[in-house]
mmCIF file of C-alpha atoms in Angstrom:
data_model
loop_
_atom_site.group_PDB
_atom_site.id
_atom_site.type_symbol
_atom_site.label_atom_id
_atom_site.label_comp_id
_atom_site.label_asym_id
_atom_site.label_seq_id
_atom_site.Cartn_x
_atom_site.Cartn_y
_atom_site.Cartn_z
ATOM 1 C CA MET A 1 51.303 40.183 -2.843
ATOM 2 C CA SER A 2 51.878 40.580 0.903
ATOM 3 C CA ARG A 3 53.658 37.777 2.731
ATOM 4 C CA ILE A 4 52.056 35.974 5.603
ATOM 5 C CA SER A 5 55.196 36.454 7.695
ATOM 6 C CA GLU A 6 54.755 40.248 7.537
ATOM 7 C CA THR A 7 51.286 40.153 9.032
ATOM 8 C CA HIS A 8 52.083 37.152 11.299
ATOM 9 C CA THR A 9 48.625 35.771 10.547
ATOM 10 C CA SER A 10 47.723 32.345 9.198
ATOM 11 C CA ASP A 11 44.913 29.838 9.070
ATOM 12 C CA VAL A 12 46.977 27.311 11.029
ATOM 13 C CA LEU A 13 49.984 27.725 13.317
ATOM 14 C CA VAL A 14 51.990 24.572 14.002
ATOM 15 C CA ILE A 15 54.140 24.740 17.142
ATOM 16 C CA GLY A 16 57.051 22.359 16.751
ATOM 17 C CA GLY A 17 59.156 21.513 13.706
ATOM 18 C CA GLY A 18 60.015 17.866 14.232
ATOM 19 C CA ILE A 19 58.765 15.329 11.707
ATOM 20 C CA ILE A 20 55.255 15.353 13.233
ATOM 21 C CA GLY A 21 54.941 19.136 13.061
ATOM 22 C CA LEU A 22 56.457 19.213 9.583
ATOM 23 C CA VAL A 23 54.182 16.552 8.116
ATOM 24 C CA THR A 24 51.159 18.279 9.663
ATOM 25 C CA ALA A 25 52.190 21.604 8.128
ATOM 26 C CA TRP A 26 52.934 20.088 4.710
ATOM 27 C CA ARG A 27 49.730 18.085 4.427
ATOM 28 C CA THR A 28 47.640 21.030 5.618
ATOM 29 C CA ALA A 29 49.274 23.468 3.206
ATOM 30 C CA GLN A 30 48.617 20.991 0.394
ATOM 31 C CA ARG A 31 44.912 21.258 1.265
ATOM 32 C CA GLY A 32 44.968 25.000 0.616
ATOM 33 C CA LEU A 33 45.237 26.521 4.091
ATOM 34 C CA ARG A 34 47.780 29.207 4.986
ATOM 35 C CA VAL A 35 50.201 27.526 7.385
ATOM 36 C CA ALA A 36 52.925 28.884 9.640
ATOM 37 C CA LEU A 37 55.338 26.812 11.721
ATOM 38 C CA ALA A 38 57.319 27.939 14.768
ATOM 39 C CA ASP A 39 60.546 26.156 15.655
ATOM 40 C CA PRO A 40 64.123 27.403 16.088
ATOM 41 C CA GLU A 41 65.499 24.449 14.114
ATOM 42 C CA PRO A 42 62.949 22.771 11.815
ATOM 43 C CA GLY A 43 63.874 19.148 11.181
ATOM 44 C CA GLY A 44 65.774 18.853 14.458
ATOM 45 C CA GLY A 45 64.642 17.138 17.626
ATOM 46 C CA ALA A 46 64.092 13.412 18.066
ATOM 47 C CA ALA A 47 64.354 12.735 14.307
ATOM 48 C CA GLN A 48 68.091 13.418 14.518
ATOM 49 C CA VAL A 49 68.497 10.529 16.946
ATOM 50 C CA ALA A 50 65.779 8.054 15.894
ATOM 51 C CA ALA A 51 66.772 4.862 14.089
ATOM 52 C CA GLY A 52 63.776 4.951 11.741
ATOM 53 C CA MET A 53 62.456 1.421 12.158
ATOM 54 C CA LEU A 54 58.958 0.971 10.740
ATOM 55 C CA ALA A 55 58.315 -2.007 12.977
ATOM 56 C CA ALA A 56 54.616 -2.377 13.756
ATOM 57 C CA VAL A 57 54.949 -6.169 13.990
ATOM 58 C CA THR A 58 58.233 -6.680 15.850
ATOM 59 C CA GLU A 59 57.465 -3.838 18.285
ATOM 60 C CA LEU A 60 54.042 -5.209 19.215
ATOM 61 C CA HIS A 61 53.508 -5.052 22.977
ATOM 62 C CA TYR A 62 50.834 -6.648 25.156
ATOM 63 C CA GLY A 63 47.908 -4.307 25.744
ATOM 64 C CA GLU A 64 48.663 -2.179 22.674
ATOM 65 C CA GLN A 65 46.352 -3.801 20.126
ATOM 66 C CA THR A 66 44.491 -0.521 19.499
ATOM 67 C CA LEU A 67 47.773 1.253 18.788
ATOM 68 C CA LEU A 68 48.743 -1.665 16.539
ATOM 69 C CA GLY A 69 45.864 -0.820 14.218
ATOM 70 C CA LEU A 70 47.079 2.759 13.806
ATOM 71 C CA ASN A 71 50.677 1.597 13.340
ATOM 72 C CA LEU A 72 49.666 -0.883 10.640
ATOM 73 C CA GLU A 73 47.539 1.699 8.849
ATOM 74 C CA SER A 74 50.429 4.165 8.790
ATOM 75 C CA GLY A 75 52.794 1.453 7.608
ATOM 76 C CA ARG A 76 50.465 0.676 4.701
ATOM 77 C CA ARG A 77 50.546 4.339 3.689
ATOM 78 C CA TYR A 78 54.341 4.585 3.767
ATOM 79 C CA PRO A 79 55.251 3.583 0.183
ATOM 80 C CA ALA A 80 52.832 6.079 -1.398
ATOM 81 C CA PHE A 81 53.780 8.715 1.184
ATOM 82 C CA VAL A 82 57.479 8.298 0.409
ATOM 83 C CA ALA A 83 56.907 8.479 -3.342
ATOM 84 C CA GLU A 84 54.889 11.691 -2.995
ATOM 85 C CA LEU A 85 57.332 13.313 -0.557
ATOM 86 C CA GLU A 86 60.375 12.463 -2.646
ATOM 87 C CA GLU A 87 58.713 13.948 -5.711
ATOM 88 C CA ALA A 88 57.646 17.070 -3.820
ATOM 89 C CA SER A 89 61.083 17.633 -2.267
ATOM 90 C CA GLY A 90 63.416 16.195 -4.880
ATOM 91 C CA GLN A 91 65.174 14.311 -2.067
ATOM 92 C CA SER A 92 65.499 10.657 -1.116
ATOM 93 C CA VAL A 93 64.366 9.674 2.389
ATOM 94 C CA GLY A 94 66.251 6.365 2.518
ATOM 95 C CA TYR A 95 63.171 4.131 2.602
ATOM 96 C CA ARG A 96 64.105 0.433 2.569
ATOM 97 C CA ALA A 97 61.638 -2.456 2.375
ATOM 98 C CA CYS A 98 64.301 -4.758 3.779
ATOM 99 C CA GLY A 99 62.449 -6.542 6.574
ATOM 100 C CA THR A 100 63.455 -7.232 10.167
ATOM 101 C CA LEU A 101 64.975 -10.220 11.945
ATOM 102 C CA ALA A 102 64.420 -10.485 15.722
ATOM 103 C CA VAL A 103 66.687 -13.083 17.294
ATOM 104 C CA ALA A 104 67.245 -14.817 20.634
ATOM 105 C CA LEU A 105 70.622 -15.440 22.243
ATOM 106 C CA ASP A 106 69.608 -17.685 25.135
ATOM 107 C CA ALA A 107 66.740 -19.858 26.331
ATOM 108 C CA ASP A 108 64.944 -17.021 28.132
ATOM 109 C CA ASP A 109 65.124 -14.771 25.073
ATOM 110 C CA ARG A 110 63.920 -17.651 22.920
ATOM 111 C CA ALA A 111 60.889 -18.174 25.173
ATOM 112 C CA HIS A 112 60.150 -14.436 25.028
ATOM 113 C CA LEU A 113 60.297 -14.465 21.224
ATOM 114 C CA ARG A 114 58.035 -17.507 21.097
ATOM 115 C CA GLU A 115 55.472 -15.622 23.174
ATOM 116 C CA LEU A 116 55.784 -12.614 20.868
ATOM 117 C CA HIS A 117 55.334 -14.880 17.856
ATOM 118 C CA ALA A 118 52.128 -16.291 19.354
ATOM 119 C CA LEU A 119 50.838 -12.776 20.109
ATOM 120 C CA GLN A 120 51.599 -11.694 16.559
ATOM 121 C CA HIS A 121 49.663 -14.613 15.118
ATOM 122 C CA ARG A 122 46.709 -14.011 17.450
ATOM 123 C CA SER A 123 46.743 -10.415 16.191
ATOM 124 C CA GLY A 124 46.616 -11.568 12.578
ATOM 125 C CA LEU A 125 50.200 -10.532 11.801
ATOM 126 C CA GLU A 126 52.687 -12.264 9.539
ATOM 127 C CA SER A 127 55.964 -13.502 10.996
ATOM 128 C CA GLU A 128 57.997 -16.650 10.467
ATOM 129 C CA TRP A 129 59.841 -18.596 13.151
ATOM 130 C CA LEU A 130 63.393 -19.555 12.155
ATOM 131 C CA SER A 131 65.978 -21.819 13.742
ATOM 132 C CA GLY A 132 69.337 -20.375 14.731
ATOM 133 C CA ARG A 133 70.901 -21.909 11.640
ATOM 134 C CA GLU A 134 68.259 -20.332 9.401
ATOM 135 C CA CYS A 135 68.860 -16.948 11.043
ATOM 136 C CA ARG A 136 72.602 -17.187 10.353
ATOM 137 C CA ARG A 137 71.912 -18.232 6.791
ATOM 138 C CA LEU A 138 69.991 -14.965 6.316
ATOM 139 C CA GLU A 139 72.566 -12.885 8.220
ATOM 140 C CA PRO A 140 75.990 -14.570 8.269
ATOM 141 C CA MET A 141 77.447 -11.941 10.649
ATOM 142 C CA LEU A 142 75.203 -13.111 13.499
ATOM 143 C CA ALA A 143 76.841 -14.763 16.507
ATOM 144 C CA PRO A 144 77.064 -18.571 16.450
ATOM 145 C CA GLY A 145 75.034 -18.713 19.668
ATOM 146 C CA VAL A 146 71.817 -17.354 18.157
ATOM 147 C CA ARG A 147 69.065 -19.776 19.254
ATOM 148 C CA GLY A 148 66.265 -18.781 16.895
ATOM 149 C CA GLY A 149 64.401 -15.801 15.586
ATOM 150 C CA LEU A 150 61.426 -14.166 13.902
ATOM 151 C CA ARG A 151 61.572 -13.056 10.295
ATOM 152 C CA VAL A 152 59.193 -10.173 9.597
ATOM 153 C CA ASP A 153 59.350 -9.083 5.977
ATOM 154 C CA GLY A 154 56.734 -6.362 6.488
ATOM 155 C CA ASP A 155 58.769 -4.282 8.978
ATOM 156 C CA HIS A 156 60.869 -1.791 7.039
ATOM 157 C CA GLN A 157 62.975 1.318 7.706
ATOM 158 C CA VAL A 158 63.483 4.942 6.700
ATOM 159 C CA ASP A 159 66.250 7.445 7.480
ATOM 160 C CA PRO A 160 64.654 9.974 9.880
ATOM 161 C CA ARG A 161 67.257 12.659 9.214
ATOM 162 C CA ARG A 162 66.643 12.526 5.490
ATOM 163 C CA LEU A 163 62.905 12.293 6.106
ATOM 164 C CA ALA A 164 63.024 15.478 8.184
ATOM 165 C CA GLY A 165 65.099 17.291 5.559
ATOM 166 C CA ALA A 166 62.711 16.308 2.785
ATOM 167 C CA LEU A 167 59.736 17.472 4.846
ATOM 168 C CA VAL A 168 61.356 20.882 5.423
ATOM 169 C CA THR A 169 61.848 21.315 1.670
ATOM 170 C CA ALA A 170 58.331 20.074 0.873
ATOM 171 C CA CYS A 171 56.896 22.543 3.400
ATOM 172 C CA GLU A 172 58.845 25.429 1.880
ATOM 173 C CA ARG A 173 57.654 24.520 -1.605
ATOM 174 C CA ALA A 174 54.054 24.224 -0.378
ATOM 175 C CA GLY A 175 54.183 27.763 1.024
ATOM 176 C CA VAL A 176 54.574 27.063 4.742
ATOM 177 C CA ILE A 177 56.059 30.107 6.496
ATOM 178 C CA PHE A 178 58.792 29.261 9.011
ATOM 179 C CA HIS A 179 59.289 31.349 12.144
ATOM 180 C CA ARG A 180 62.637 30.267 13.573
ATOM 181 C CA GLY A 181 61.911 30.700 17.245
ATOM 182 C CA TRP A 182 60.262 28.670 19.961
ATOM 183 C CA ALA A 183 56.746 29.431 21.112
ATOM 184 C CA GLU A 184 56.937 30.627 24.694
ATOM 185 C CA ARG A 185 53.241 31.124 25.325
ATOM 186 C CA LEU A 186 49.959 30.166 23.718
ATOM 187 C CA SER A 187 47.667 33.102 22.995
ATOM 188 C CA VAL A 188 44.114 32.570 24.216
ATOM 189 C CA VAL A 189 41.384 35.012 23.211
ATOM 190 C CA ARG A 190 37.839 34.607 24.531
ATOM 191 C CA ASP A 191 38.552 31.053 25.686
ATOM 192 C CA ARG A 192 39.929 29.997 22.300
ATOM 193 C CA ALA A 193 43.503 29.341 21.109
ATOM 194 C CA ALA A 194 44.416 32.215 18.805
ATOM 195 C CA GLY A 195 48.152 31.934 18.145
ATOM 196 C CA ALA A 196 51.383 32.146 20.112
ATOM 197 C CA VAL A 197 54.080 34.517 21.324
ATOM 198 C CA LEU A 198 57.655 33.472 20.525
ATOM 199 C CA THR A 199 60.591 33.809 22.894
ATOM 200 C CA ASP A 200 61.786 36.893 20.983
ATOM 201 C CA GLY A 201 58.418 38.576 21.504
ATOM 202 C CA GLU A 202 57.103 37.990 17.981
ATOM 203 C CA GLU A 203 53.337 37.504 18.010
ATOM 204 C CA LEU A 204 51.708 35.020 15.652
ATOM 205 C CA THR A 205 47.960 34.768 15.203
ATOM 206 C CA ALA A 206 46.025 31.904 13.671
ATOM 207 C CA ASP A 207 42.520 30.520 13.406
ATOM 208 C CA GLN A 208 43.747 27.119 14.631
ATOM 209 C CA VAL A 209 46.861 26.010 16.515
ATOM 210 C CA VAL A 210 48.527 22.580 16.463
ATOM 211 C CA LEU A 211 50.822 21.732 19.369
ATOM 212 C CA ALA A 212 53.393 19.281 17.984
ATOM 213 C CA GLY A 213 56.297 19.999 20.287
ATOM 214 C CA GLY A 214 57.358 16.436 21.045
ATOM 215 C CA SER A 215 58.606 15.999 24.614
ATOM 216 C CA LEU A 216 58.342 19.787 25.109
ATOM 217 C CA SER A 217 54.598 19.806 24.410
ATOM 218 C CA GLY A 218 53.677 19.807 28.089
ATOM 219 C CA ARG A 219 55.799 22.880 28.789
ATOM 220 C CA LEU A 220 54.097 25.496 26.615
ATOM 221 C CA GLY A 221 53.046 28.514 28.644
ATOM 222 C CA GLY A 222 49.530 29.868 28.485
ATOM 223 C CA VAL A 223 47.870 26.478 28.092
ATOM 224 C CA PRO A 224 45.319 25.783 30.834
ATOM 225 C CA ALA A 225 46.675 23.178 33.250
ATOM 226 C CA GLU A 226 43.860 20.744 32.516
ATOM 227 C CA VAL A 227 44.603 20.962 28.783
ATOM 228 C CA LEU A 228 48.397 20.513 28.871
ATOM 229 C CA PRO A 229 49.256 17.159 27.291
ATOM 230 C CA PRO A 230 50.626 14.587 29.768
ATOM 231 C CA VAL A 231 53.813 14.019 27.780
ATOM 232 C CA ARG A 232 57.132 13.200 29.411
ATOM 233 C CA PRO A 233 60.648 12.790 27.951
ATOM 234 C CA VAL A 234 62.213 9.322 27.784
ATOM 235 C CA LYS A 235 65.916 9.396 27.007
ATOM 236 C CA GLY A 236 67.445 7.167 24.343
ATOM 237 C CA GLN A 237 71.137 6.852 23.470
ATOM 238 C CA VAL A 238 72.124 5.835 19.943
ATOM 239 C CA LEU A 239 75.427 5.023 18.233
ATOM 240 C CA ARG A 240 76.358 5.337 14.594
ATOM 241 C CA LEU A 241 79.087 3.265 12.988
ATOM 242 C CA THR A 242 80.365 3.163 9.431
ATOM 243 C CA VAL A 243 80.642 -0.061 7.453
ATOM 244 C CA PRO A 244 83.727 0.158 5.197
ATOM 245 C CA THR A 245 83.280 -1.085 1.646
ATOM 246 C CA ALA A 246 85.461 -4.097 2.410
ATOM 247 C CA TYR A 247 82.922 -5.289 4.996
ATOM 248 C CA ALA A 248 79.812 -4.765 2.862
ATOM 249 C CA PRO A 249 77.247 -6.168 2.916
ATOM 250 C CA PHE A 250 77.482 -6.318 6.720
ATOM 251 C CA LEU A 251 73.775 -6.770 7.447
ATOM 252 C CA SER A 252 71.015 -6.926 4.851
ATOM 253 C CA ARG A 253 68.105 -6.068 7.160
ATOM 254 C CA THR A 254 67.331 -4.622 10.589
ATOM 255 C CA VAL A 255 68.411 -7.028 13.329
ATOM 256 C CA ARG A 256 67.127 -6.765 16.878
ATOM 257 C CA ALA A 257 67.202 -8.765 20.092
ATOM 258 C CA VAL A 258 66.685 -8.646 23.827
ATOM 259 C CA VAL A 259 70.047 -9.074 25.561
ATOM 260 C CA ARG A 260 69.980 -9.434 29.365
ATOM 261 C CA GLY A 261 66.536 -7.851 29.408
ATOM 262 C CA SER A 262 67.545 -4.825 27.305
ATOM 263 C CA ASP A 263 66.422 -4.181 23.746
ATOM 264 C CA VAL A 264 69.128 -3.641 21.161
ATOM 265 C CA TYR A 265 68.781 -3.117 17.436
ATOM 266 C CA LEU A 266 71.100 -2.670 14.477
ATOM 267 C CA VAL A 267 69.754 -0.759 11.493
ATOM 268 C CA PRO A 268 71.904 -0.847 8.321
ATOM 269 C CA ARG A 269 71.526 2.118 5.971
ATOM 270 C CA GLU A 270 72.099 2.015 2.233
ATOM 271 C CA ASN A 271 74.820 4.674 2.631
ATOM 272 C CA GLY A 272 76.972 2.350 4.761
ATOM 273 C CA GLU A 273 75.906 3.712 8.134
ATOM 274 C CA LEU A 274 74.962 1.284 10.906
ATOM 275 C CA VAL A 275 72.716 2.633 13.679
ATOM 276 C CA ILE A 276 72.775 0.881 17.068
ATOM 277 C CA GLY A 277 70.238 1.717 19.759
ATOM 278 C CA ALA A 278 68.590 2.354 21.962
ATOM 279 C CA THR A 279 68.591 2.740 25.664
ATOM 280 C CA SER A 280 65.371 3.739 27.426
ATOM 281 C CA GLU A 281 65.974 5.911 30.462
ATOM 282 C CA GLU A 282 63.517 7.857 32.632
ATOM 283 C CA LEU A 283 65.899 10.705 33.460
ATOM 284 C CA GLY A 284 63.823 13.785 32.780
ATOM 285 C CA TRP A 285 65.434 16.293 30.453
ATOM 286 C CA ASP A 286 68.953 14.863 30.608
ATOM 287 C CA ARG A 287 70.529 14.434 27.153
ATOM 288 C CA THR A 288 73.985 13.377 28.283
ATOM 289 C CA VAL A 289 75.724 10.640 26.333
ATOM 290 C CA THR A 290 77.175 8.413 29.042
ATOM 291 C CA ALA A 291 80.067 5.973 28.988
ATOM 292 C CA GLY A 292 77.759 3.385 30.524
ATOM 293 C CA GLY A 293 75.142 3.828 27.826
ATOM 294 C CA VAL A 294 77.702 3.537 25.038
ATOM 295 C CA TYR A 295 79.307 0.518 26.703
ATOM 296 C CA GLU A 296 76.008 -1.322 27.151
ATOM 297 C CA LEU A 297 74.957 -0.753 23.547
ATOM 298 C CA LEU A 298 78.315 -1.918 22.176
ATOM 299 C CA ARG A 299 78.432 -4.887 24.561
ATOM 300 C CA ASP A 300 74.936 -6.081 23.646
ATOM 301 C CA ALA A 301 75.438 -5.457 19.928
ATOM 302 C CA HIS A 302 78.754 -7.331 20.061
ATOM 303 C CA GLU A 303 77.060 -10.377 21.558
ATOM 304 C CA LEU A 304 74.574 -10.251 18.705
ATOM 305 C CA VAL A 305 76.996 -9.410 15.877
ATOM 306 C CA PRO A 306 80.624 -9.846 17.012
ATOM 307 C CA GLY A 307 82.041 -8.154 13.905
ATOM 308 C CA ILE A 308 80.868 -4.694 14.958
ATOM 309 C CA THR A 309 84.031 -4.196 17.013
ATOM 310 C CA GLU A 310 85.949 -3.817 13.735
ATOM 311 C CA LEU A 311 83.801 -0.900 12.553
ATOM 312 C CA PRO A 312 84.619 2.800 13.082
ATOM 313 C CA LEU A 313 82.428 4.501 15.690
ATOM 314 C CA THR A 314 81.436 7.801 14.087
ATOM 315 C CA GLU A 315 78.756 9.321 16.346
ATOM 316 C CA THR A 316 77.122 9.059 19.755
ATOM 317 C CA ARG A 317 73.855 10.900 20.439
ATOM 318 C CA ALA A 318 71.092 11.065 23.016
ATOM 319 C CA GLY A 319 67.557 12.235 22.369
ATOM 320 C CA LEU A 320 64.200 12.467 24.097
ATOM 321 C CA ARG A 321 61.153 10.484 23.035
ATOM 322 C CA PRO A 322 57.763 12.045 23.868
ATOM 323 C CA ALA A 323 55.892 9.438 25.919
ATOM 324 C CA SER A 324 52.258 9.527 27.010
ATOM 325 C CA PRO A 325 50.752 7.568 29.935
ATOM 326 C CA ASP A 326 49.521 4.793 27.621
ATOM 327 C CA ASN A 327 52.405 4.983 25.099
ATOM 328 C CA ALA A 328 49.992 6.099 22.373
ATOM 329 C CA PRO A 329 49.836 9.474 20.624
ATOM 330 C CA LEU A 330 47.506 12.362 21.352
ATOM 331 C CA LEU A 331 45.817 13.264 18.067
ATOM 332 C CA GLY A 332 43.029 15.774 17.579
ATOM 333 C CA PRO A 333 41.149 18.554 19.346
ATOM 334 C CA SER A 334 42.008 19.396 22.934
ATOM 335 C CA ALA A 335 39.500 20.659 25.469
ATOM 336 C CA LEU A 336 40.495 24.217 24.528
ATOM 337 C CA PRO A 337 38.709 25.275 21.319
ATOM 338 C CA GLY A 338 41.109 26.023 18.486
ATOM 339 C CA LEU A 339 43.970 23.985 19.996
ATOM 340 C CA HIS A 340 44.771 20.588 18.486
ATOM 341 C CA LEU A 341 47.431 18.127 19.617
ATOM 342 C CA ALA A 342 49.828 15.962 17.633
ATOM 343 C CA THR A 343 52.255 14.673 20.211
ATOM 344 C CA GLY A 344 53.091 11.769 22.535
ATOM 345 C CA HIS A 345 54.150 9.393 19.746
ATOM 346 C CA TYR A 346 56.859 7.849 21.973
ATOM 347 C CA ARG A 347 58.732 5.154 20.014
ATOM 348 C CA ASN A 348 56.410 5.319 16.975
ATOM 349 C CA GLY A 349 56.878 8.880 15.753
ATOM 350 C CA VAL A 350 58.616 7.952 12.513
ATOM 351 C CA LEU A 351 56.230 5.089 11.791
ATOM 352 C CA LEU A 352 53.154 7.238 12.461
ATOM 353 C CA THR A 353 54.295 10.193 10.339
ATOM 354 C CA PRO A 354 52.065 9.492 7.274
ATOM 355 C CA VAL A 355 48.852 8.825 9.194
ATOM 356 C CA THR A 356 49.418 11.756 11.560
ATOM 357 C CA GLY A 357 49.802 14.188 8.672
ATOM 358 C CA ASP A 358 46.664 12.883 6.992
ATOM 359 C CA VAL A 359 44.588 12.919 10.185
ATOM 360 C CA LEU A 360 45.571 16.429 11.275
ATOM 361 C CA ALA A 361 45.129 17.908 7.795
ATOM 362 C CA GLU A 362 41.647 16.417 7.515
ATOM 363 C CA LEU A 363 40.743 17.728 10.955
ATOM 364 C CA LEU A 364 42.072 21.230 10.248
ATOM 365 C CA VAL A 365 40.320 21.490 6.891
ATOM 366 C CA THR A 366 36.973 19.867 7.675
ATOM 367 C CA GLY A 367 36.711 20.002 11.459
ATOM 368 C CA VAL A 368 36.177 16.223 11.548
ATOM 369 C CA LEU A 369 38.621 13.821 13.213
ATOM 370 C CA PRO A 370 38.994 10.723 10.996
ATOM 371 C CA ASP A 371 37.828 7.411 12.398
ATOM 372 C CA GLU A 372 41.307 5.904 12.606
ATOM 373 C CA ALA A 373 42.335 8.556 15.156
ATOM 374 C CA ARG A 374 39.255 8.598 17.384
ATOM 375 C CA ALA A 375 40.764 6.204 19.919
ATOM 376 C CA PHE A 376 43.685 8.586 20.365
ATOM 377 C CA THR A 377 41.837 11.786 21.188
ATOM 378 C CA PRO A 378 43.638 13.930 23.788
ATOM 379 C CA LEU A 379 40.356 14.075 25.703
ATOM 380 C CA ARG A 380 41.009 10.579 27.044
ATOM 381 C CA PHE A 381 43.390 12.218 29.550
ATOM 382 C CA SER A 382 41.436 15.408 30.173
ATOM 383 C CA PRO A 383 38.946 16.037 32.977
ATOM 384 C CA VAL A 384 37.352 18.592 30.648
ATOM 385 C CA ARG A 385 35.048 17.378 27.899
ATOM 386 C CA LEU A 386 33.973 19.306 24.861
ATOM 387 C CA GLU A 387 30.232 19.802 24.668
ATOM 388 C CA GLN A 388 28.687 17.611 22.044
ATOM 389 C CA PRO A 389 26.634 19.442 19.400
ATOM 390 C CA ALA A 390 22.906 18.987 19.681
#
């Protein structure tokens, strides 16, 4: 039997091998389509830096109630998604239903958390207000000055690096063909997306193309200017520490706070790793780990949990989140026939992985965008509108 990679032809070509591109390829291949994926390093990208918080409730922001619905729906799908992916790949993804504790360190932070708590309740979400003493009872390593907090048992976590690795294996086992190069230019034939040309000159053809390039999605050549997704990179710096056995358990759940106006979170992994993040910097394509960024994260985390200064610092990384103008993803058909988008997930890429894979696979197989994704069509940013069928 001839291999797809020899003819360079497939039903679907996915451009981008981060977790969004991988889950799209896996779910689509499961539905019986021939799928190819182009990326020089599948499983790399933002997943290598992300903390993996599945925090639809604690990351609720004013004006994002529509996005909240998609976040909650994806969160509900996570347990079944994890079980299926772990079985398909034979690998654990580090999913923990451990809950989240958001705390306040001063009166201003406490007032902010109270407002968030009220917004959560108005949105029909479950969270419990705790006194500072109750917070420290849950997490004894917290600073004595903690003034109160929100306990959210429904906000969980996953290890994005392990998630990405499991998705690569699941894709391989489902028959996805990997082309380890970056797409330099989209191929357009008779006003329809028809594949891509890689940087090494390799030509790939496909009936449908999915652009899932994360922060690079807006840089693909050959895409008409009015169709390019309005996605920009937002830099985030993250630290990884190791909790020695003598200190375990250090934290039992994700702990987060706003310190001097900056968000900080501590995510404890089952393997003893502690992830601290994340800065949010509008610095274009800069991925430099800076002394100032590391200092601010350690300073803020130390105010929250003083004991972190005793832990070994094992890694510093910076990555780029793909942000859209309204902080919500672009999911579905673009204004160019044959080209679909799965990008712009910003800070919710890991959380939205299950629902994105399901939505794109359904669209690619049936041609119908599921209801849950209709508010996130890329056409909301495009001056071009697809003609509606009669």
